[in-house]
Coordinates of C-alpha atoms in Angstrom, one line a residue:
M1 CA 187.1 -100.5 126.8
R2 CA 190.0 -102.2 129.0
V3 CA 188.5 -104.6 131.3
P4 CA 189.7 -105.2 134.8
A5 CA 192.7 -107.9 135.2
R6 CA 190.7 -109.5 137.3
Y7 CA 187.7 -110.2 134.7
E8 CA 190.0 -112.1 132.3
A9 CA 191.9 -114.1 135.1
W10 CA 188.4 -115.2 136.2
M11 CA 187.2 -116.0 132.7
R12 CA 190.3 -118.0 132.6
L13 CA 189.1 -120.2 135.4
A14 CA 185.9 -120.4 133.6
L15 CA 187.6 -121.4 130.3
D16 CA 189.3 -124.8 132.4
E17 CA 185.5 -125.6 133.5
A18 CA 184.2 -125.4 130.0
A19 CA 187.2 -127.7 128.9
V20 CA 186.1 -130.2 131.4
A21 CA 182.6 -130.1 129.8
Q22 CA 184.2 -130.7 126.5
Q23 CA 185.6 -134.2 128.0
T24 CA 181.7 -135.4 128.9
G25 CA 180.9 -134.5 125.1
D26 CA 178.9 -131.2 126.6
L27 CA 178.8 -127.9 124.7
P28 CA 182.4 -126.3 126.3
I29 CA 180.8 -123.5 128.4
G30 CA 182.4 -122.7 132.0
A31 CA 181.5 -120.4 134.8
I32 CA 182.4 -119.3 138.1
V33 CA 180.6 -117.2 140.6
T34 CA 183.1 -114.7 143.1
D35 CA 182.1 -113.1 146.0
A36 CA 182.8 -109.5 147.3
S37 CA 186.5 -110.3 147.9
G38 CA 187.0 -111.9 144.4
A39 CA 187.0 -115.4 146.1
V40 CA 185.5 -118.2 143.7
V41 CA 182.7 -119.4 145.5
G42 CA 181.0 -121.3 142.6
R43 CA 182.1 -123.5 139.7
G44 CA 179.9 -124.8 136.9
R45 CA 180.1 -126.6 133.3
N46 CA 177.4 -127.5 130.9
H47 CA 176.2 -131.1 131.9
R48 CA 173.2 -131.5 129.8
Q49 CA 174.4 -134.3 127.8
A50 CA 176.6 -135.9 130.8
D51 CA 173.7 -136.1 133.1
H52 CA 170.3 -135.7 130.9
D53 CA 169.4 -132.7 132.2
P54 CA 167.9 -129.9 130.2
T55 CA 169.0 -127.1 133.1
G56 CA 172.1 -128.2 133.2
H57 CA 173.8 -125.2 132.1
A58 CA 177.2 -124.2 133.6
E59 CA 175.6 -120.9 134.7
I60 CA 173.0 -122.7 136.8
A61 CA 175.7 -125.1 138.1
A62 CA 177.8 -122.2 139.2
L63 CA 175.0 -120.4 141.1
R64 CA 173.6 -123.1 142.9
E65 CA 177.2 -124.1 144.1
A66 CA 177.5 -120.6 145.4
A67 CA 174.7 -120.4 146.8
R68 CA 175.3 -123.6 149.1
T69 CA 178.9 -122.3 149.7
L70 CA 177.3 -118.7 151.1
G71 CA 174.2 -120.5 152.6
T72 CA 172.2 -118.1 151.1
S73 CA 169.9 -117.8 147.8
R74 CA 170.9 -114.1 147.4
L75 CA 174.0 -113.4 146.0
D76 CA 174.0 -109.5 146.1
D77 CA 177.7 -108.5 145.9
C78 CA 178.6 -111.6 143.5
T79 CA 179.8 -111.6 139.9
L80 CA 178.6 -114.7 137.6
V81 CA 181.3 -115.1 134.9
T82 CA 180.7 -117.3 132.1
T83 CA 182.3 -118.2 128.5
L84 CA 179.2 -117.4 126.7
E85 CA 176.5 -115.0 127.0
P86 CA 173.6 -116.2 129.2
C87 CA 170.6 -117.6 127.8
V88 CA 167.3 -116.6 129.1
M89 CA 167.2 -119.4 131.4
C90 CA 170.5 -118.5 132.6
A91 CA 170.0 -114.5 132.7
G92 CA 166.9 -115.5 135.0
A93 CA 168.5 -117.4 137.3
A94 CA 171.4 -114.6 137.7
L95 CA 168.8 -112.0 138.0
T96 CA 166.8 -114.0 140.7
A97 CA 170.1 -114.7 142.4
R98 CA 170.3 -110.9 142.5
V99 CA 174.2 -111.1 141.5
A100 CA 175.5 -107.7 141.0
R101 CA 177.5 -108.1 137.7
V102 CA 177.5 -110.6 135.1
V103 CA 181.0 -111.1 133.0
F104 CA 180.8 -113.1 129.7
G105 CA 183.5 -113.9 127.1
A106 CA 181.8 -114.9 123.7
W107 CA 178.4 -113.1 122.5
D108 CA 175.6 -115.7 121.7
A109 CA 174.0 -114.3 118.4
K110 CA 171.4 -117.3 118.7
A111 CA 170.2 -117.1 122.1
G112 CA 171.8 -114.7 124.1
A113 CA 169.8 -112.6 127.0
A114 CA 172.4 -110.1 128.0
G115 CA 172.6 -107.9 125.1
S116 CA 173.2 -109.6 121.3
V117 CA 169.4 -111.3 121.1
Y118 CA 167.6 -110.0 124.4
D119 CA 169.0 -107.6 127.1
L120 CA 167.0 -109.4 130.0
L121 CA 170.0 -108.7 132.6
R122 CA 170.0 -105.0 132.1
D123 CA 165.6 -104.7 131.3
R124 CA 164.2 -101.7 133.4
R125 CA 160.7 -103.3 133.2
L126 CA 161.8 -106.1 135.4
P127 CA 162.5 -105.7 139.1
L128 CA 165.9 -106.8 139.2
H129 CA 169.1 -106.0 137.0
C130 CA 172.5 -106.0 137.1
E131 CA 175.5 -104.7 135.8
V132 CA 176.8 -106.7 132.5
I133 CA 180.4 -106.5 130.6
G134 CA 180.7 -108.8 127.6
G135 CA 183.2 -109.9 125.2
V136 CA 186.0 -110.7 127.8
L137 CA 188.5 -112.9 126.4
E138 CA 186.0 -113.4 123.6
T139 CA 188.6 -115.0 121.1
E140 CA 189.7 -117.5 123.9
C141 CA 186.1 -118.3 124.8
A142 CA 184.7 -118.4 121.1
A143 CA 187.2 -121.0 119.7
P144 CA 186.2 -124.4 121.5
L145 CA 182.8 -123.2 120.8
Q146 CA 183.4 -123.0 117.0
Q147 CA 185.4 -126.3 117.1
F148 CA 182.5 -128.1 118.8
F149 CA 179.9 -127.1 116.2
T150 CA 182.6 -127.7 113.4
R151 CA 182.2 -131.2 114.6
G152 CA 178.3 -131.2 114.4
T153 CA 177.9 -132.3 118.1
Q154 CA 174.6 -131.3 120.3
S155 CA 173.8 -127.8 120.5
R156 CA 173.8 -126.1 123.8

């Protein structure tokens, strides 16, 4: 499946955020949120280690900034773009925020909640769900994560 070029461009912005996270000793995961027009309204990067925050995931930070920017907790027409498949916490936050879609890069075979281990974002038993597009720039998104774990540093 050929993904729209805008998804790749957005993923590159998320990769920029991931690079900053790595500089603080955090897992190199980055995320952005775009509004319906494609404008970036939220950015985030992992900051668990830097801030000693167990909820310091890139997706949570990006969703929080987007909600502040837009002045609402309902991000109905927004897209969450993240370099790693969201975990259960981040998928739940995306659903609660009512994002229209989640676009991610690398699959997370250990804790992914967008189709690999769980499929929380598309679970029809839940009252909320969203479109999921996975594997966007997968190789570029996986590389910094593989390097991070090869060095034996902390987990997500």
